[in-house]
Amino acid sequence: MAIPDFISDLRDSIGRRLLFLPGVSAVVLDDAGRVLLNRRADDGRWSIIGGIPEPGEQPADTAVREVYEETAVRCVPDRVLLVQTMDPVRYPNGDACQFLDICLRCRAVGGEARVNDDESLDVGWFPLGALPPLAEAALTRIGLATADRTAAWFQPPREVPPAW
């Protein structure tokens, strides 16, 4: 995965220490109810599409940009699925990051699914009953995207504050 310039600049100052970053992921569905997935170049695993917003970029714009950059599919976000702080990760180069993921359900509106950058090894549409092996986080997001619900999911507070 390419490291955005603004993160490289931050790393020059903070080194490999934990960096808390926004992230945007997208569950893209077509008219047949299939899910768009990419097989990531960094770890070889199938995943939903995602990335880091550029400074000042809105999450919906990030989803549209990342989906197109990685798959050549054009999409329109239609609702927030989930907001969740993910577990910290340490990359092979030693960088530590933790992402606050904003996941959006998106509807495909054009383009042919194909590898469109160097971040993907493969790209494809998958019926819900024939998904490749996916991380639990991706399965959760796909489940939320295909469920009959309109409210976004979030981790409930650990403690309810006392009444004012």
PDB file of C-alpha atoms in Angstrom:
ATOM      1  CA  MET A   1       0.000   0.000   0.000  1.00  0.00           C
ATOM      2  CA  ALA A   2       1.375   3.395  -0.941  1.00  0.00           C
ATOM      3  CA  ILE A   3       2.060   5.705   1.983  1.00  0.00           C
ATOM      4  CA  PRO A   4       0.483   9.141   1.464  1.00  0.00           C
ATOM      5  CA  ASP A   5       2.947  12.039   1.503  1.00  0.00           C
ATOM      6  CA  PHE A   6       1.345  13.651   4.565  1.00  0.00           C
ATOM      7  CA  ILE A   7       1.912  10.449   6.575  1.00  0.00           C
ATOM      8  CA  SER A   8       5.531  10.212   5.414  1.00  0.00           C
ATOM      9  CA  ASP A   9       5.982  13.784   6.634  1.00  0.00           C
ATOM     10  CA  LEU A  10       4.474  12.856  10.023  1.00  0.00           C
ATOM     11  CA  ARG A  11       6.731   9.800  10.257  1.00  0.00           C
ATOM     12  CA  ASP A  12       9.759  12.073   9.794  1.00  0.00           C
ATOM     13  CA  SER A  13       8.751  13.706  13.092  1.00  0.00           C
ATOM     14  CA  ILE A  14       7.345  10.839  15.160  1.00  0.00           C
ATOM     15  CA  GLY A  15       9.271   7.864  13.827  1.00  0.00           C
ATOM     16  CA  ARG A  16       7.594   4.458  14.107  1.00  0.00           C
ATOM     17  CA  ARG A  17       5.366   5.333  17.105  1.00  0.00           C
ATOM     18  CA  LEU A  18       1.635   4.659  17.043  1.00  0.00           C
ATOM     19  CA  LEU A  19      -0.235   6.970  14.704  1.00  0.00           C
ATOM     20  CA  PHE A  20      -4.034   7.213  15.048  1.00  0.00           C
ATOM     21  CA  LEU A  21      -5.564   7.760  11.609  1.00  0.00           C
ATOM     22  CA  PRO A  22      -8.965   7.940   9.966  1.00  0.00           C
ATOM     23  CA  GLY A  23      -9.724   5.204   7.493  1.00  0.00           C
ATOM     24  CA  VAL A  24     -12.596   4.661   5.112  1.00  0.00           C
ATOM     25  CA  SER A  25     -13.791   1.306   3.871  1.00  0.00           C
ATOM     26  CA  ALA A  26     -16.496   0.565   1.323  1.00  0.00           C
ATOM     27  CA  VAL A  27     -18.813  -2.371   0.795  1.00  0.00           C
ATOM     28  CA  VAL A  28     -19.705  -1.974  -2.878  1.00  0.00           C
ATOM     29  CA  LEU A  29     -22.756  -3.855  -4.132  1.00  0.00           C
ATOM     30  CA  ASP A  30     -23.957  -4.244  -7.709  1.00  0.00           C
ATOM     31  CA  ASP A  31     -27.530  -4.639  -8.955  1.00  0.00           C
ATOM     32  CA  ALA A  32     -27.239  -8.418  -8.598  1.00  0.00           C
ATOM     33  CA  GLY A  33     -26.308  -8.097  -4.914  1.00  0.00           C
ATOM     34  CA  ARG A  34     -22.693  -9.142  -5.466  1.00  0.00           C
ATOM     35  CA  VAL A  35     -19.848  -7.649  -3.414  1.00  0.00           C
ATOM     36  CA  LEU A  36     -16.779  -6.041  -4.967  1.00  0.00           C
ATOM     37  CA  LEU A  37     -13.539  -7.315  -3.420  1.00  0.00           C
ATOM     38  CA  ASN A  38      -9.865  -6.887  -4.105  1.00  0.00           C
ATOM     39  CA  ARG A  39      -6.954  -9.171  -3.291  1.00  0.00           C
ATOM     40  CA  ARG A  40      -4.435  -6.900  -1.650  1.00  0.00           C
ATOM     41  CA  ALA A  41      -0.859  -6.744  -2.907  1.00  0.00           C
ATOM     42  CA  ASP A  42       0.575  -6.185   0.586  1.00  0.00           C
ATOM     43  CA  ASP A  43      -0.711  -9.412   2.173  1.00  0.00           C
ATOM     44  CA  GLY A  44      -2.385 -11.376  -0.641  1.00  0.00           C
ATOM     45  CA  ARG A  45      -5.730 -11.515   1.188  1.00  0.00           C
ATOM     46  CA  TRP A  46      -9.168 -10.691  -0.197  1.00  0.00           C
ATOM     47  CA  SER A  47     -10.755  -7.606   1.322  1.00  0.00           C
ATOM     48  CA  ILE A  48     -13.338  -4.910   0.920  1.00  0.00           C
ATOM     49  CA  ILE A  49     -11.945  -1.697  -0.536  1.00  0.00           C
ATOM     50  CA  GLY A  50     -10.490   0.939   1.776  1.00  0.00           C
ATOM     51  CA  GLY A  51      -7.941   3.638   2.306  1.00  0.00           C
ATOM     52  CA  ILE A  52      -6.880   6.766   4.120  1.00  0.00           C
ATOM     53  CA  PRO A  53      -8.538  10.126   3.441  1.00  0.00           C
ATOM     54  CA  GLU A  54      -6.326  12.897   2.153  1.00  0.00           C
ATOM     55  CA  PRO A  55      -6.287  15.948   4.466  1.00  0.00           C
ATOM     56  CA  GLY A  56      -9.607  17.768   4.078  1.00  0.00           C
ATOM     57  CA  GLU A  57     -11.213  14.959   2.060  1.00  0.00           C
ATOM     58  CA  GLN A  58     -14.712  13.876   3.074  1.00  0.00           C
ATOM     59  CA  PRO A  59     -15.222  10.136   3.836  1.00  0.00           C
ATOM     60  CA  ALA A  60     -17.689   9.679   0.941  1.00  0.00           C
ATOM     61  CA  ASP A  61     -15.157  11.204  -1.467  1.00  0.00           C
ATOM     62  CA  THR A  62     -12.476   8.887  -0.078  1.00  0.00           C
ATOM     63  CA  ALA A  63     -14.673   5.843  -0.699  1.00  0.00           C
ATOM     64  CA  VAL A  64     -15.428   6.876  -4.285  1.00  0.00           C
ATOM     65  CA  ARG A  65     -11.752   7.653  -4.981  1.00  0.00           C
ATOM     66  CA  GLU A  66     -10.359   4.473  -3.395  1.00  0.00           C
ATOM     67  CA  VAL A  67     -12.886   2.193  -5.111  1.00  0.00           C
ATOM     68  CA  TYR A  68     -12.078   3.706  -8.483  1.00  0.00           C
ATOM     69  CA  GLU A  69      -8.306   3.808  -7.932  1.00  0.00           C
ATOM     70  CA  GLU A  70      -8.166   0.157  -6.901  1.00  0.00           C
ATOM     71  CA  THR A  71     -10.882  -1.426  -9.071  1.00  0.00           C
ATOM     72  CA  ALA A  72     -11.934   0.981 -11.898  1.00  0.00           C
ATOM     73  CA  VAL A  73     -15.523   0.705 -10.620  1.00  0.00           C
ATOM     74  CA  ARG A  74     -17.510   3.900 -10.150  1.00  0.00           C
ATOM     75  CA  CYS A  75     -19.747   3.962  -7.094  1.00  0.00           C
ATOM     76  CA  VAL A  76     -22.094   6.151  -5.088  1.00  0.00           C
ATOM     77  CA  PRO A  77     -22.129   5.900  -1.278  1.00  0.00           C
ATOM     78  CA  ASP A  78     -25.629   5.560   0.123  1.00  0.00           C
ATOM     79  CA  ARG A  79     -25.190   5.163   3.870  1.00  0.00           C
ATOM     80  CA  VAL A  80     -22.820   4.809   6.791  1.00  0.00           C
ATOM     81  CA  LEU A  81     -22.585   1.196   7.920  1.00  0.00           C
ATOM     82  CA  LEU A  82     -20.210   1.365  10.825  1.00  0.00           C
ATOM     83  CA  VAL A  83     -17.797   3.536  12.780  1.00  0.00           C
ATOM     84  CA  GLN A  84     -15.188   1.542  14.706  1.00  0.00           C
ATOM     85  CA  THR A  85     -11.719   1.947  16.166  1.00  0.00           C
ATOM     86  CA  MET A  86      -9.674  -0.997  14.943  1.00  0.00           C
ATOM     87  CA  ASP A  87      -6.906  -2.813  16.799  1.00  0.00           C
ATOM     88  CA  PRO A  88      -3.420  -1.344  16.321  1.00  0.00           C
ATOM     89  CA  VAL A  89      -1.324  -2.820  13.518  1.00  0.00           C
ATOM     90  CA  ARG A  90       2.425  -2.911  13.024  1.00  0.00           C
ATOM     91  CA  TYR A  91       3.636  -2.994   9.445  1.00  0.00           C
ATOM     92  CA  PRO A  92       6.753  -4.864   8.253  1.00  0.00           C
ATOM     93  CA  ASN A  93       8.681  -1.564   8.143  1.00  0.00           C
ATOM     94  CA  GLY A  94       7.971  -1.068  11.869  1.00  0.00           C
ATOM     95  CA  ASP A  95       5.328   1.655  11.541  1.00  0.00           C
ATOM     96  CA  ALA A  96       2.492   1.354  14.080  1.00  0.00           C
ATOM     97  CA  CYS A  97      -0.996   2.609  13.187  1.00  0.00           C
ATOM     98  CA  GLN A  98      -4.481   2.425  14.568  1.00  0.00           C
ATOM     99  CA  PHE A  99      -7.420   3.315  12.340  1.00  0.00           C
ATOM    100  CA  LEU A 100     -10.825   4.754  13.073  1.00  0.00           C
ATOM    101  CA  ASP A 101     -12.770   3.062  10.269  1.00  0.00           C
ATOM    102  CA  ILE A 102     -15.800   4.720   8.734  1.00  0.00           C
ATOM    103  CA  CYS A 103     -17.421   2.076   6.558  1.00  0.00           C
ATOM    104  CA  LEU A 104     -19.864   3.103   3.839  1.00  0.00           C
ATOM    105  CA  ARG A 105     -22.242   1.016   1.782  1.00  0.00           C
ATOM    106  CA  CYS A 106     -21.877   1.947  -1.865  1.00  0.00           C
ATOM    107  CA  ARG A 107     -23.794   1.171  -5.027  1.00  0.00           C
ATOM    108  CA  ALA A 108     -21.848   0.433  -8.215  1.00  0.00           C
ATOM    109  CA  VAL A 109     -22.876   2.764 -11.045  1.00  0.00           C
ATOM    110  CA  GLY A 110     -20.328   2.042 -13.765  1.00  0.00           C
ATOM    111  CA  GLY A 111     -16.937   0.784 -14.819  1.00  0.00           C
ATOM    112  CA  GLU A 112     -15.582  -2.726 -15.303  1.00  0.00           C
ATOM    113  CA  ALA A 113     -13.990  -4.369 -12.275  1.00  0.00           C
ATOM    114  CA  ARG A 114     -10.267  -4.832 -12.913  1.00  0.00           C
ATOM    115  CA  VAL A 115      -6.946  -4.279 -11.204  1.00  0.00           C
ATOM    116  CA  ASN A 116      -6.440  -0.537 -11.569  1.00  0.00           C
ATOM    117  CA  ASP A 117      -3.328   0.127  -9.448  1.00  0.00           C
ATOM    118  CA  ASP A 118      -0.396  -1.577  -7.771  1.00  0.00           C
ATOM    119  CA  GLU A 119      -2.273  -2.109  -4.473  1.00  0.00           C
ATOM    120  CA  SER A 120      -4.364  -4.994  -5.844  1.00  0.00           C
ATOM    121  CA  LEU A 121      -3.408  -8.402  -7.212  1.00  0.00           C
ATOM    122  CA  ASP A 122      -6.937  -9.264  -8.290  1.00  0.00           C
ATOM    123  CA  VAL A 123     -10.422  -7.720  -8.278  1.00  0.00           C
ATOM    124  CA  GLY A 124     -13.803  -9.375  -8.613  1.00  0.00           C
ATOM    125  CA  TRP A 125     -17.516  -9.465  -7.916  1.00  0.00           C
ATOM    126  CA  PHE A 126     -18.645 -12.188  -5.514  1.00  0.00           C
ATOM    127  CA  PRO A 127     -22.118 -13.491  -4.680  1.00  0.00           C
ATOM    128  CA  LEU A 128     -22.792 -13.546  -0.933  1.00  0.00           C
ATOM    129  CA  GLY A 129     -22.866 -17.351  -0.962  1.00  0.00           C
ATOM    130  CA  ALA A 130     -19.457 -17.642  -2.648  1.00  0.00           C
ATOM    131  CA  LEU A 131     -17.191 -15.190  -0.831  1.00  0.00           C
ATOM    132  CA  PRO A 132     -13.478 -16.020  -0.649  1.00  0.00           C
ATOM    133  CA  PRO A 133     -11.868 -16.261   2.803  1.00  0.00           C
ATOM    134  CA  LEU A 134     -12.182 -12.826   4.454  1.00  0.00           C
ATOM    135  CA  ALA A 135     -11.186 -11.270   7.750  1.00  0.00           C
ATOM    136  CA  GLU A 136     -13.940 -11.077  10.357  1.00  0.00           C
ATOM    137  CA  ALA A 137     -14.036  -7.274  10.041  1.00  0.00           C
ATOM    138  CA  ALA A 138     -14.849  -7.534   6.315  1.00  0.00           C
ATOM    139  CA  LEU A 139     -17.536 -10.164   6.943  1.00  0.00           C
ATOM    140  CA  THR A 140     -19.115  -7.944   9.609  1.00  0.00           C
ATOM    141  CA  ARG A 141     -19.225  -4.998   7.219  1.00  0.00           C
ATOM    142  CA  ILE A 142     -20.678  -7.078   4.389  1.00  0.00           C
ATOM    143  CA  GLY A 143     -23.305  -8.418   6.795  1.00  0.00           C
ATOM    144  CA  LEU A 144     -24.275  -4.884   7.800  1.00  0.00           C
ATOM    145  CA  ALA A 145     -24.431  -3.788   4.152  1.00  0.00           C
ATOM    146  CA  THR A 146     -26.783  -6.593   3.193  1.00  0.00           C
ATOM    147  CA  ALA A 147     -28.952  -6.610   6.319  1.00  0.00           C
ATOM    148  CA  ASP A 148     -32.366  -5.010   6.424  1.00  0.00           C
ATOM    149  CA  ARG A 149     -31.368  -2.087   8.643  1.00  0.00           C
ATOM    150  CA  THR A 150     -30.765   1.600   8.193  1.00  0.00           C
ATOM    151  CA  ALA A 151     -28.941   2.576  11.374  1.00  0.00           C
ATOM    152  CA  ALA A 152     -25.155   2.649  11.491  1.00  0.00           C
ATOM    153  CA  TRP A 153     -23.417   0.242  13.878  1.00  0.00           C
ATOM    154  CA  PHE A 154     -21.025   1.498  16.532  1.00  0.00           C
ATOM    155  CA  GLN A 155     -19.426   0.010  19.618  1.00  0.00           C
ATOM    156  CA  PRO A 156     -21.658   0.924  22.579  1.00  0.00           C
ATOM    157  CA  PRO A 157     -19.974   3.014  25.288  1.00  0.00           C
ATOM    158  CA  ARG A 158     -18.283   0.939  27.976  1.00  0.00           C
ATOM    159  CA  GLU A 159     -19.855   3.076  30.627  1.00  0.00           C
ATOM    160  CA  VAL A 160     -22.928   5.253  30.574  1.00  0.00           C
ATOM    161  CA  PRO A 161     -22.181   8.663  32.132  1.00  0.00           C
ATOM    162  CA  PRO A 162     -24.323   9.756  35.074  1.00  0.00           C
ATOM    163  CA  ALA A 163     -27.332  11.949  34.340  1.00  0.00           C
ATOM    164  CA  TRP A 164     -26.644  15.669  34.244  1.00  0.00           C
TER     165      TRP A 164
END
